Amino acid sequence: MSPPPPGQTQLPDWDGLKLQVRTLIASHRVMIFSKSYCPYCNKVKELFRSMHVEYYALELDVTADGPSIQQVLAELTNQRTVPNVFVNGTHIGGCDSTYQAYHDGSLQKLLGDSKDTEPYDYDLIIIGGGSGGLACSKEAAALGKKVMVLDYVVPTPLGTSWGLGGTCVNVGCIPKKLMHQAALLGQALQDSRKYGWQYEEQVKHNWEIMVEAIQNYIGSLNWGYRVSLREKSVTYLNSYGEFIEPHKIKATNRKGQVTYHTAETFVLATGERPRYLGIPGDKEYCITSDDLFSLPYCPGKTLVVGASYVALECAGFLAGLGLDVTVMVRSILLRGFDQEMAERVGAHMETHGVKFIRKFVPVQVEQLEEGMPGRLKVTAKSTEGPEIFEEEYNTVLIAIGRDACTRNIGLETIGVKINEKNGKVPVNDEEQTNVPYVYAIGDILDGKLELTPVAIQAGKLLARRLYGGSSTKCDYINVPTTVFTPLEYGSCGLAEERAIEEFGKQNLEVYHSLFWPLEWTVPGRDNNTCYAKIICSKHDNNRVIGFHVLGPNAGEVTQGFAAAIKCGLTKELLDETIGIHPTCGEVREGEGTA
Amino acid sequence: MAQRLVLRRLLSLTPRTLSPQGPLAPHGRAFSTSAGCRNTFNVQDGSDFQDRVVNNPKPVVVDFHAQWCGPCKILGPRLEKMVAKQEGKVLMAKVDIDDHTDLAIEYEVSAVPTVLAMKNGDVVDKFVGIKDEDQLEAFLKKLIGA
């Protein structure tokens, strides 16, 4: 070995010293090799004191063999400097590394392994009891973990609230599809006379009966989730969760009672809520989708503000139930979707009684008369000029977008970064945030799809990776989706604009056709509205990279195609697949490029 | 299911509570002089359940129900009627599982309607789902007699 370090004359007993160092590291929960005059050593000791964690410090400047010990440490850890920190036998590093470990939670994790500390209350705490949160919790519990789910609905400005299950179950997919079905049945009744059904009565729609039936079903789902959490031994709290320090949350229930809980790992699944316009009268007099599905009175003449799928789906079924509906659009329809399809969706709605006011935004909503519904006056401005629009409506439904519920849950306290522009949480491909013990799933993810099945899949796979030894990641490519407007629009893969951007127009072959569903022939419904489009990548064997269909049962049709696309469907394979007749799904796309 | 805080308060202020004179119409939630309603009551909270069900010297049937449950709306009145026929030998407690979820979970209610027969604080019998009048009568008689 090297000559004795400066300050020592005798040759050190290296083996003895190594043993001494190793013993010190092993017998103290926190071992700090320090020097009494070193400010960084003091900083590190300060940190542990603030955490109420006992440490043992060996001051090498006043210890016999101090310099030799420093040498041993250098060989052991590649670190010559002090402080040299070990926690439960694990080498952390110097002052910076120790603080870093504190901020990202790995320090606490190492400390937690000791029998002396309080273990965490739970293995996993999930904030948010929606599609993602519940799926993740049940999977983790099934893998034997101790899990808690917190779910809390902050009431809307009008006082609406709901039970366990999240947006999809309570104010999203489920009631939306049921109301869409109610509207389709209305259309079916109209068609039925052409098929020979004869009845005298005038057919009217009773909003209250529909809402009660739908809410009853949702109530049974809320209860079902509670029972299934109980059966899987997941602890459920109807409380608002916020982070107050690393690994610890504060839970506040409706009565204001507060409890605290700690966990080794956290999952954020808080979802989103509708955005308001920020104009006078919006929160006092307007409703959103959060209120619509449980509205105790028929909304009457309705203005829908927005052009998202929420806006168009709601406008669609309200019109289908016989109401006078207008949609006010600031710019384009269905942003993010294939625009040719979006315009076709809108055109169909327009020819079937939905009024569209394009390139206008509301600037004020006043109440003319209270009531259920009341009368509201809406003033809107053109986005292109000085034109003003004024009109009276019974109800104004705002559907201009949804904001992630990430601003008031204490994320800044534990250092979780969010995208300041939209509040969403950036994660890596394992749904992990910048803080290693905090994950996120569902609608709050930055740059990912806002769909229930995606959240469920991400939640389940995350639990399996955390606790089941799996390494399967969630596949966000080629996720199918359907917009349930009166004429349904299903799609899987790329919109045409995106495909052109990514592959170049010359590398694409687009096959398309209009079709007339057989069931529409007899009642004489549109024969030039239903439409299907398939986008293929020429240099990849004409692989299907985009599938779009506008027609009845689009969701059912698209689901099968999604599986085929996942298997690498090509145009040739599609052509070789014999169709089922007579269906919409069998439509053969004509030759030729769009 | 969704709740609108304002409306719930509104509905609770219906004419029933504001009625001027005379006996109020018999209703599940209001005071009344009819025999059926004396034997039937709505559980207010956990301690109410303890007092009036667990510690009751008389046998009590507990009807766990929910607002969103269709069959509950059929079973409830039917059971009330059969309880009334027993002339006070058995009482009936109604528990809304959304209002009293802890209680429902404690008694392991999964589906509704769930009816428990309780004697001296113990669950001695139970059934889930709808039963007809004869079946209910037999259920009650067994509870009283046993």
XYZ file of C-alpha atoms in Angstrom:
740
model
C 0.000 0.000 0.000
C 0.999 3.676 -0.144
C 3.273 5.289 2.445
C 1.706 6.532 5.663
C -0.423 9.607 5.068
C 0.858 12.996 6.281
C 0.458 13.511 9.981
C 1.193 9.923 10.857
C 4.532 8.295 11.391
C 3.571 4.717 11.971
C 2.465 2.398 9.195
C -1.282 1.981 9.691
C -2.894 -1.342 10.394
C -4.980 -1.249 7.216
C -6.887 -4.411 7.904
C -7.720 -3.270 11.405
C -8.812 0.107 10.143
C -10.948 -1.360 7.419
C -12.645 -3.524 10.005
C -13.131 -0.512 12.239
C -14.693 1.494 9.419
C -16.940 -1.334 8.371
C -18.060 -1.896 11.954
C -18.897 1.761 12.385
C -20.931 1.761 9.187
C -22.778 -1.388 10.147
C -23.566 -0.523 13.733
C -24.994 2.942 13.317
C -28.187 3.773 11.515
C -26.632 6.978 10.251
C -22.848 7.105 10.120
C -21.168 10.383 9.254
C -17.413 10.528 8.775
C -16.835 14.164 9.521
C -14.400 16.893 10.493
C -15.345 19.232 13.300
C -14.539 22.430 11.423
C -16.207 21.390 8.172
C -19.322 23.454 7.300
C -20.694 20.838 4.924
C -20.494 18.252 7.674
C -22.490 20.608 9.858
C -25.101 21.034 7.140
C -25.546 17.297 6.903
C -25.804 16.908 10.660
C -28.345 19.716 10.672
C -30.447 17.836 8.138
C -30.599 14.700 10.221
C -31.382 16.713 13.331
C -34.264 18.393 11.526
C -35.572 14.944 10.608
C -35.232 13.882 14.260
C -32.916 11.129 13.170
C -29.992 10.187 15.360
C -26.593 10.005 13.746
C -23.108 9.008 14.829
C -20.339 11.309 13.701
C -16.653 10.434 13.786
C -14.591 13.637 13.681
C -11.559 12.544 11.683
C -9.580 15.686 12.527
C -9.463 14.747 16.174
C -9.407 10.964 15.886
C -6.296 8.892 16.018
C -5.687 7.440 12.580
C -8.084 10.002 11.151
C -6.180 10.435 7.880
C -5.841 6.668 7.465
C -9.538 6.230 7.944
C -10.111 8.837 5.262
C -7.922 6.746 2.990
C -9.856 3.595 3.740
C -13.060 5.463 2.942
C -11.604 6.658 -0.321
C -10.946 3.092 -1.357
C -14.296 1.899 -0.108
C -16.390 4.635 -1.690
C -14.231 6.491 -4.226
C -14.834 9.559 -2.143
C -11.932 11.356 -0.449
C -13.923 14.173 1.073
C -16.000 14.651 4.188
C -18.751 14.446 5.079
C -18.979 10.845 4.005
C -22.470 9.629 4.873
C -23.803 6.089 5.265
C -27.434 5.207 6.042
C -28.207 1.699 7.192
C -25.019 0.515 5.626
C -25.652 2.185 2.282
C -23.206 4.814 1.056
C -24.976 8.071 0.221
C -22.086 10.411 -0.444
C -21.283 13.947 0.577
C -23.451 16.895 1.545
C -24.992 17.456 -1.893
C -25.800 13.797 -2.392
C -27.409 13.555 1.027
C -29.627 16.575 0.389
C -30.537 15.243 -3.032
C -31.526 11.932 -1.478
C -33.656 13.793 1.048
C -35.468 15.754 -1.656
C -36.214 12.771 -3.833
C -37.236 10.592 -0.921
C -34.579 7.913 -1.251
C -33.025 9.001 2.038
C -36.256 8.472 3.900
C -36.665 5.145 2.195
C -33.263 3.992 3.407
C -33.966 5.233 6.900
C -37.297 3.428 6.876
C -35.695 0.043 6.561
C -34.445 0.193 10.116
C -36.447 -1.610 12.768
C -36.212 1.488 14.942
C -38.267 3.729 12.686
C -41.968 3.923 12.211
C -42.646 1.922 9.039
C -44.922 3.629 6.528
C -48.672 3.248 7.204
C -49.274 1.907 3.701
C -47.317 0.392 0.854
C -49.312 2.481 -1.621
C -51.572 5.519 -1.354
C -53.553 6.547 -4.421
C -55.031 10.021 -4.651
C -58.137 9.777 -6.816
C -60.773 7.065 -7.012
C -61.550 7.158 -10.710
C -60.902 4.725 -13.527
C -57.109 4.753 -13.103
C -56.941 4.983 -9.331
C -59.369 2.161 -8.640
C -57.807 -0.201 -11.193
C -54.342 0.404 -9.759
C -55.505 -0.023 -6.170
C -57.271 -3.314 -6.793
C -54.331 -4.748 -8.691
C -51.861 -3.714 -5.977
C -54.089 -5.152 -3.252
C -54.419 -8.392 -5.194
C -50.618 -8.577 -5.161
C -50.733 -8.465 -1.380
C -49.975 -4.810 -0.728
C -51.535 -2.530 1.878
C -53.336 0.110 -0.175
C -55.341 3.260 0.505
C -57.463 5.201 -1.979
C -58.623 8.750 -1.369
C -61.471 10.119 -3.439
C -63.104 13.475 -2.943
C -65.360 15.470 -5.212
C -65.185 19.222 -4.764
C -68.774 20.341 -5.527
C -69.374 22.367 -8.688
C -70.211 26.072 -8.352
C -73.851 25.014 -8.480
C -73.439 22.452 -5.708
C -73.371 19.240 -7.693
C -71.361 16.357 -6.275
C -71.180 12.601 -6.743
C -69.932 9.289 -5.376
C -66.960 6.984 -5.821
C -65.865 6.067 -9.320
C -64.485 9.193 -10.896
C -65.474 11.149 -13.986
C -66.240 8.252 -16.322
C -68.799 6.614 -14.077
C -70.460 9.735 -12.699
C -70.220 12.613 -15.166
C -68.571 11.162 -18.236
C -68.680 8.089 -20.446
C -71.451 6.216 -18.643
C -74.223 8.827 -18.380
C -73.134 10.270 -21.753
C -73.580 6.986 -23.567
C -76.910 6.370 -21.851
C -78.232 9.772 -22.892
C -76.856 9.211 -26.386
C -78.785 5.952 -26.409
C -81.929 7.771 -25.285
C -81.543 10.073 -28.273
C -80.889 7.174 -30.665
C -84.047 5.480 -29.427
C -85.935 8.631 -30.319
C -84.593 8.371 -33.838
C -85.429 4.673 -33.892
C -89.007 5.462 -32.958
C -89.185 7.800 -35.903
C -87.791 5.130 -38.240
C -90.108 2.491 -36.803
C -93.198 3.748 -38.520
C -91.529 3.134 -41.878
C -90.927 -0.431 -40.790
C -94.618 -0.900 -40.116
C -94.974 -0.074 -36.450
C -98.254 1.718 -35.872
C -99.116 3.625 -32.769
C -101.364 6.518 -32.036
C -99.614 8.315 -29.229
C -97.448 11.277 -29.827
C -93.982 10.414 -28.692
C -92.548 12.816 -26.133
C -89.446 12.670 -23.983
C -89.481 13.074 -20.200
C -86.084 14.332 -19.010
C -86.709 13.651 -15.314
C -87.521 9.980 -15.889
C -84.332 9.537 -17.916
C -82.109 11.292 -15.370
C -83.575 9.335 -12.471
C -83.018 6.034 -14.224
C -79.449 6.945 -15.177
C -78.628 8.248 -11.692
C -80.041 5.079 -10.150
C -77.708 3.020 -12.285
C -74.760 5.232 -11.366
C -75.686 4.865 -7.687
C -75.429 1.124 -8.019
C -72.009 1.510 -9.639
C -70.791 3.792 -6.822
C -71.892 1.195 -4.303
C -70.371 -1.602 -6.362
C -66.988 0.118 -6.266
C -67.191 0.527 -2.505
C -67.979 -3.136 -2.090
C -65.203 -4.215 -4.434
C -62.651 -2.060 -2.594
C -63.801 -3.579 0.653
C -63.579 -7.083 -0.770
C -60.034 -6.465 -1.935
C -59.134 -4.953 1.458
C -58.342 -1.542 0.049
C -58.855 1.250 2.580
C -61.087 3.957 1.149
C -61.319 7.493 2.468
C -63.811 10.010 1.170
C -61.302 12.768 1.881
C -59.270 15.415 0.077
C -55.619 14.403 0.010
C -52.657 16.810 -0.019
C -48.933 16.265 0.409
C -47.445 17.986 3.443
C -43.985 16.425 3.449
C -42.173 13.629 1.651
C -44.118 10.367 1.903
C -46.886 11.966 3.956
C -50.330 13.286 3.138
C -53.036 15.115 5.020
C -56.588 13.877 4.414
C -59.540 16.205 5.055
C -63.089 14.883 4.957
C -66.326 16.722 4.267
C -66.743 17.630 7.935
C -63.248 19.111 8.076
C -61.759 16.288 10.122
C -58.089 15.772 9.348
C -56.018 12.584 9.405
C -52.430 11.924 8.318
C -51.073 8.957 6.416
C -47.711 7.837 5.123
C -46.791 5.451 2.350
C -43.759 4.146 0.563
C -45.225 4.917 -2.872
C -47.868 7.303 -4.148
C -49.940 7.417 -7.326
C -51.584 10.609 -8.517
C -54.861 9.891 -10.302
C -56.786 13.045 -9.614
C -58.256 13.571 -13.053
C -59.703 16.814 -14.395
C -62.631 19.187 -14.031
C -64.336 21.405 -16.602
C -62.812 24.793 -17.300
C -64.978 27.920 -17.094
C -64.863 30.831 -19.517
C -63.796 33.479 -17.037
C -66.565 35.866 -18.068
C -69.260 37.545 -15.954
C -72.038 35.131 -15.115
C -70.244 31.909 -16.028
C -70.031 30.269 -12.617
C -73.311 31.673 -11.335
C -75.574 30.794 -14.222
C -73.885 28.310 -16.538
C -73.606 24.556 -16.153
C -70.945 22.109 -17.278
C -70.965 18.375 -17.972
C -70.456 17.961 -14.205
C -73.988 19.290 -13.707
C -75.762 18.155 -16.875
C -76.089 14.444 -16.190
C -77.932 14.942 -12.916
C -79.819 18.101 -13.819
C -83.171 17.711 -12.088
C -85.038 19.661 -14.746
C -85.027 19.615 -18.539
C -82.415 22.107 -19.805
C -84.705 23.482 -22.514
C -83.263 25.737 -25.179
C -79.533 25.244 -24.758
C -76.366 26.971 -25.879
C -73.330 24.697 -25.828
C -70.069 26.631 -25.756
C -67.144 24.684 -27.122
C -66.251 22.270 -29.892
C -64.629 19.439 -27.967
C -66.095 15.960 -28.061
C -67.833 16.763 -24.772
C -69.536 19.754 -26.387
C -70.547 17.915 -29.548
C -71.693 14.754 -27.794
C -73.840 16.738 -25.360
C -75.227 18.996 -28.083
C -75.941 15.899 -30.119
C -78.029 14.020 -27.609
C -79.819 17.131 -26.351
C -80.923 17.810 -29.908
C -81.834 14.150 -30.320
C -84.138 14.434 -27.328
C -85.960 17.226 -29.099
C -84.384 20.319 -27.565
C -83.410 23.502 -29.390
C -79.611 23.382 -29.373
C -76.952 25.807 -30.597
C -73.215 25.192 -30.521
C -70.891 28.189 -30.297
C -67.454 27.399 -31.702
C -64.409 29.620 -31.377
C -62.365 28.030 -34.177
C -62.257 24.362 -35.215
C -64.234 21.291 -34.247
C -62.708 18.377 -32.344
C -59.185 19.718 -32.024
C -56.668 16.911 -32.238
C -58.923 14.683 -34.329
C -58.819 14.175 -38.093
C -60.309 17.428 -39.380
C -62.031 15.980 -42.416
C -63.917 13.618 -40.118
C -64.580 16.398 -37.614
C -66.186 18.570 -40.273
C -68.324 15.654 -41.433
C -69.477 15.063 -37.860
C -70.413 18.726 -37.567
C -72.123 18.805 -40.949
C -74.325 15.868 -40.015
C -75.323 17.552 -36.777
C -76.142 20.719 -38.662
C -78.390 19.016 -41.194
C -80.163 17.408 -38.281
C -81.188 20.494 -36.433
C -78.192 21.603 -34.377
C -77.364 25.243 -35.013
C -73.722 26.236 -35.193
C -72.334 29.696 -34.560
C -68.758 29.685 -35.744
C -65.935 32.022 -34.752
C -67.687 33.581 -31.785
C -66.912 33.580 -28.066
C -69.315 34.491 -25.245
C -68.376 37.565 -23.262
C -71.247 37.771 -20.809
C -74.082 35.728 -19.396
C -76.924 37.498 -17.589
C -79.899 36.028 -15.830
C -83.213 37.325 -17.090
C -85.358 35.065 -14.957
C -84.720 32.527 -12.237
C -86.161 29.084 -12.624
C -85.658 25.457 -13.423
C -84.694 26.208 -16.095
C -84.532 29.972 -16.015
C -83.878 32.391 -18.826
C -80.381 33.577 -19.630
C -79.147 36.208 -22.036
C -75.839 35.485 -23.732
C -73.720 38.139 -25.394
C -70.950 36.973 -27.704
C -68.265 38.616 -29.788
C -66.890 37.578 -33.136
C -63.260 36.472 -33.161
C -62.759 38.180 -36.521
C -64.434 41.538 -36.243
C -66.650 43.793 -34.174
C -69.833 41.782 -34.649
C -71.887 41.135 -31.538
C -74.332 38.298 -31.062
C -77.101 38.245 -28.475
C -79.615 35.550 -27.760
C -81.751 34.137 -25.001
C -81.391 30.556 -23.783
C -82.727 28.466 -20.918
C -79.377 26.820 -20.303
C -75.762 27.517 -21.162
C -73.460 24.504 -21.087
C -69.754 25.300 -21.017
C -67.557 22.615 -22.574
C -64.352 24.364 -23.593
C -61.868 22.010 -22.010
C -60.821 20.363 -18.769
C -58.111 21.269 -16.283
C -55.999 18.784 -14.319
C -56.557 18.710 -10.551
C -52.909 19.103 -9.666
C -52.625 22.656 -8.394
C -53.878 22.271 -4.835
C -52.602 18.933 -3.655
C -49.227 19.976 -2.274
C -47.078 18.772 -5.155
C -44.742 21.734 -4.775
C -44.072 20.672 -1.190
C -42.481 17.425 -2.286
C -40.950 18.714 -5.482
C -43.161 17.035 -8.114
C -42.880 19.050 -11.313
C -45.956 19.857 -13.356
C -46.332 21.523 -16.736
C -47.188 25.038 -15.615
C -49.135 25.789 -18.799
C -51.743 23.059 -18.439
C -51.207 21.656 -14.949
C -50.500 18.218 -16.307
C -47.825 15.905 -14.952
C -44.907 14.849 -17.140
C -43.887 11.228 -16.567
C -41.423 8.771 -18.081
C -42.583 5.651 -19.876
C -43.181 3.952 -16.537
C -45.546 6.698 -15.373
C -42.976 7.904 -12.853
C -42.781 11.623 -12.044
C -39.535 13.433 -11.317
C -39.858 12.281 -7.689
C -39.045 8.559 -7.710
C -41.708 7.421 -5.246
C -44.533 9.377 -6.903
C -46.273 8.062 -10.042
C -49.175 9.451 -12.049
C -51.823 7.937 -14.316
C -54.910 8.926 -16.251
C -56.129 12.249 -17.629
C -53.532 14.282 -15.716
C -50.606 12.898 -17.733
C -48.915 15.432 -19.978
C -49.037 14.422 -23.603
C -51.062 11.256 -23.146
C -54.604 10.268 -24.096
C -57.523 11.140 -21.871
C -59.436 7.885 -21.984
C -60.759 5.558 -19.288
C -59.382 2.330 -20.741
C -55.925 3.926 -21.019
C -56.000 4.970 -17.366
C -57.175 1.527 -16.305
C -54.479 -0.212 -18.297
C -51.775 2.160 -17.055
C -52.931 1.667 -13.457
C -52.961 -2.113 -13.644
C -49.594 -2.390 -15.379
C -48.039 0.079 -12.942
C -49.147 -2.023 -9.980
C -47.777 -5.132 -11.641
C -44.419 -3.457 -12.291
C -44.210 -2.142 -8.736
C -45.249 -5.281 -6.934
C -45.585 -8.148 -9.368
C -42.155 -8.251 -10.907
C -43.515 -7.314 -14.321
C -41.750 -5.044 -16.785
C -44.630 -4.489 -19.222
C -45.219 -0.836 -19.941
C -48.451 0.772 -21.083
C -48.714 1.032 -24.863
C -50.132 4.401 -25.845
C -49.848 3.813 -29.574
C -52.851 3.002 -31.739
C -55.387 3.400 -28.955
C -58.882 3.300 -30.470
C -61.492 5.843 -29.506
C -65.017 6.859 -30.477
C -66.887 10.142 -30.340
C -70.535 9.438 -29.610
C -72.088 12.264 -31.563
C -75.453 11.499 -33.206
C -73.466 10.034 -36.078
C -70.710 8.186 -34.260
C -67.081 8.656 -35.225
C -64.622 5.892 -34.426
C -60.902 6.056 -35.038
C -57.688 4.205 -34.391
C -54.219 5.383 -35.334
C -53.256 8.642 -37.024
C -55.357 11.494 -38.277
C -54.661 12.252 -41.924
C -52.921 15.542 -41.070
C -50.621 13.807 -38.608
C -49.867 11.042 -41.085
C -48.944 13.589 -43.766
C -46.733 15.405 -41.259
C -44.974 12.252 -40.204
C -44.671 10.324 -43.473
C -45.208 12.880 -46.230
C -48.198 12.897 -48.569
C -46.414 10.993 -51.295
C -45.829 8.056 -48.962
C -49.467 7.628 -48.084
C -52.315 5.870 -49.772
C -55.739 6.872 -48.503
C -58.720 4.691 -49.280
C -62.153 6.032 -48.587
C -65.808 5.545 -49.295
C -69.251 6.718 -48.472
C -71.707 4.051 -47.483
C -75.393 3.703 -46.826
C -76.240 1.453 -43.874
C -78.867 -1.059 -44.951
C -81.026 -0.175 -41.936
C -81.232 3.405 -43.175
C -82.605 2.553 -46.594
C -86.186 1.797 -45.648
C -86.725 4.851 -43.482
C -85.061 6.960 -46.143
C -82.241 8.350 -44.054
C -79.162 10.033 -45.546
C -77.427 7.999 -48.202
C -74.292 10.106 -48.492
C -73.209 10.768 -44.956
C -71.679 7.619 -43.535
C -68.030 7.507 -44.441
C -64.952 5.403 -43.859
C -61.297 6.223 -44.461
C -58.184 4.113 -44.176
C -54.702 5.613 -44.324
C -51.875 3.321 -45.365
C -48.127 3.734 -45.294
C -46.837 2.848 -48.768
C -43.251 2.061 -47.842
C -44.317 -0.174 -45.001
C -46.186 -2.732 -47.029
C -49.269 -0.504 -47.148
C -49.655 -0.903 -43.403
C -52.828 0.607 -41.993
C -51.744 3.536 -39.852
C -55.056 5.316 -39.570
C -58.609 4.039 -39.487
C -61.614 6.352 -39.394
C -65.291 5.532 -39.648
C -68.355 7.717 -39.375
C -71.536 5.725 -39.010
C -73.812 3.834 -36.643
C -72.142 1.611 -34.028
C -68.780 3.137 -34.862
C -67.441 2.111 -31.453
C -68.223 -1.552 -31.992
C -66.792 -1.467 -35.529
C -63.585 0.293 -34.475
C -62.805 -2.070 -31.611
C -62.176 -4.996 -33.906
C -60.077 -2.937 -36.295
C -57.966 -1.739 -33.365
C -56.963 -5.299 -32.601
C -56.148 -5.875 -36.271
C -54.040 -2.721 -36.404
C -52.161 -3.873 -33.327
C -51.397 -7.063 -35.221
C -49.935 -5.035 -38.083
C -52.900 -4.892 -40.473
C -51.992 -4.101 -44.068
C -54.277 -3.151 -46.950
C -53.707 -6.539 -48.484
C -54.740 -8.391 -45.352
C -57.789 -6.181 -45.132
C -58.748 -6.956 -48.702
C -58.279 -10.643 -48.059
C -60.617 -10.534 -45.093
C -64.050 -11.465 -46.275
C -66.747 -9.164 -44.988
C -69.849 -9.910 -42.954
C -72.935 -9.031 -44.911
C -74.953 -6.918 -44.528
C -73.035 -4.745 -42.086
C -71.351 -1.361 -42.056
C -68.082 -2.983 -41.072
C -67.743 -4.858 -44.332
C -67.340 -1.671 -46.325
C -64.646 -2.155 -48.947
C -62.731 1.013 -49.565
C -62.616 2.024 -53.182
C -59.359 2.423 -55.090
C -57.707 5.762 -55.346
C -56.048 8.311 -53.192
C -57.901 11.048 -51.397
C -75.262 9.024 -7.749
C -75.105 12.778 -8.048
C -76.454 15.031 -5.415
C -77.369 18.631 -5.674
C -76.961 20.147 -2.242
C -79.515 22.889 -2.793
C -82.256 20.637 -4.076
C -81.923 18.143 -1.246
C -82.533 20.901 1.273
C -85.435 22.120 -0.820
C -87.065 18.717 -0.934
C -86.781 18.328 2.817
C -88.862 21.455 3.265
C -91.914 19.985 1.577
C -95.476 20.624 2.793
C -95.189 17.646 5.125
C -93.118 19.617 7.572
C -94.927 22.869 6.948
C -98.451 21.490 7.239
C -100.592 23.601 9.668
C -102.957 21.378 11.620
C -104.283 17.921 11.863
C -102.537 14.588 11.718
C -99.961 14.512 8.990
C -100.316 11.971 6.237
C -98.540 8.706 7.035
C -95.098 8.693 5.476
C -91.904 6.768 6.082
C -90.078 9.794 7.456
C -92.719 11.805 9.294
C -94.315 11.199 12.655
C -97.628 9.475 12.346
C -100.248 7.733 14.392
C -100.783 4.770 12.099
C -99.753 1.435 13.584
C -97.427 0.527 10.754
C -95.257 3.553 11.254
C -94.861 3.090 14.995
C -93.151 -0.219 14.364
C -90.934 1.164 11.623
C -88.268 3.801 11.931
C -85.342 5.223 9.961
C -81.943 4.811 11.582
C -80.363 8.232 12.132
C -76.762 7.260 12.847
C -74.470 4.677 14.424
C -75.471 5.361 18.011
C -79.128 5.403 17.067
C -78.602 1.957 15.567
C -76.912 0.834 18.771
C -79.780 2.103 20.938
C -82.781 1.153 18.891
C -81.611 -2.015 17.174
C -78.722 -3.683 18.977
C -79.944 -2.902 22.472
C -83.609 -3.361 21.721
C -85.270 -6.008 23.913
C -87.603 -6.773 21.026
C -86.445 -8.458 17.839
C -85.766 -6.030 14.977
C -85.598 -6.575 11.211
C -83.136 -4.243 9.555
C -83.891 -3.257 5.958
C -80.713 -2.086 4.180
C -81.858 -0.209 1.074
C -80.718 2.456 -1.401
C -82.420 5.253 -3.299
C -81.143 3.924 -6.584
C -82.379 0.383 -6.026
C -85.630 -0.566 -7.766
C -86.388 -3.822 -5.913
C -85.867 -2.023 -2.570
C -88.812 0.218 -3.390
C -90.986 -2.870 -3.717
C -89.674 -4.820 -0.754
C -89.719 -1.892 1.683
C -93.479 -1.253 1.850
C -94.208 -4.972 1.623
C -91.999 -5.716 4.618
C -93.473 -2.778 6.538
C -96.939 -4.148 5.980
C -96.009 -7.616 7.238
C -94.217 -6.133 10.264
C -97.349 -4.146 11.104
C -99.353 -7.375 11.019
C -97.224 -8.773 13.837
C -98.742 -6.158 16.173
C -95.623 -4.817 17.770
C -93.872 -8.130 18.453
C -91.165 -7.156 15.974
C -89.861 -3.770 14.885
C -88.334 -2.637 11.606
C -85.328 -0.384 11.154
C -84.538 1.119 7.754
C -80.972 1.954 6.820
C -80.088 3.870 3.638
C -76.694 2.430 2.705
C -75.469 5.639 1.050
C -76.289 7.696 4.149
C -74.949 5.092 6.552
C -72.198 3.415 4.619
C -70.156 2.519 7.706
C -73.081 0.598 9.134
C -73.675 -1.194 5.856
C -70.021 -2.141 5.618
C -69.942 -3.290 9.234
C -72.789 -5.676 8.511
C -71.177 -6.770 5.241
C -73.959 -5.597 2.950
C -72.997 -6.086 -0.698
C -76.251 -6.079 -2.638
C -79.530 -4.455 -1.777
C -82.101 -5.017 -0.463
C -80.477 -6.955 2.371
C -82.659 -7.714 5.382
C -81.172 -8.812 8.696
C -83.116 -10.359 11.564
C -81.609 -9.148 14.824
C -82.288 -10.427 18.314
C -80.409 -9.210 21.374
C -77.821 -7.559 19.167
C -77.049 -10.706 17.139
C -77.828 -11.373 13.506
C -79.887 -14.544 13.627
C -81.191 -14.586 10.070
C -80.895 -12.726 6.787
C -81.941 -12.615 3.164
C -81.002 -10.652 0.074
C -83.431 -9.602 -2.668
C -87.192 -9.564 -2.959
C -89.532 -11.928 -1.156
C -93.294 -12.251 -1.383
C -95.673 -11.658 1.512
C -95.886 -15.307 2.597
C -92.116 -15.674 2.653
C -91.815 -12.457 4.651
C -94.455 -13.617 7.126
C -92.600 -16.873 7.675
C -89.312 -14.983 8.105
C -90.853 -12.714 10.740
C -92.657 -15.448 12.580
C -89.431 -17.419 12.818
C -87.697 -14.407 14.326
C -90.423 -13.803 16.867
C -90.891 -17.432 17.785
C -87.265 -18.542 17.952
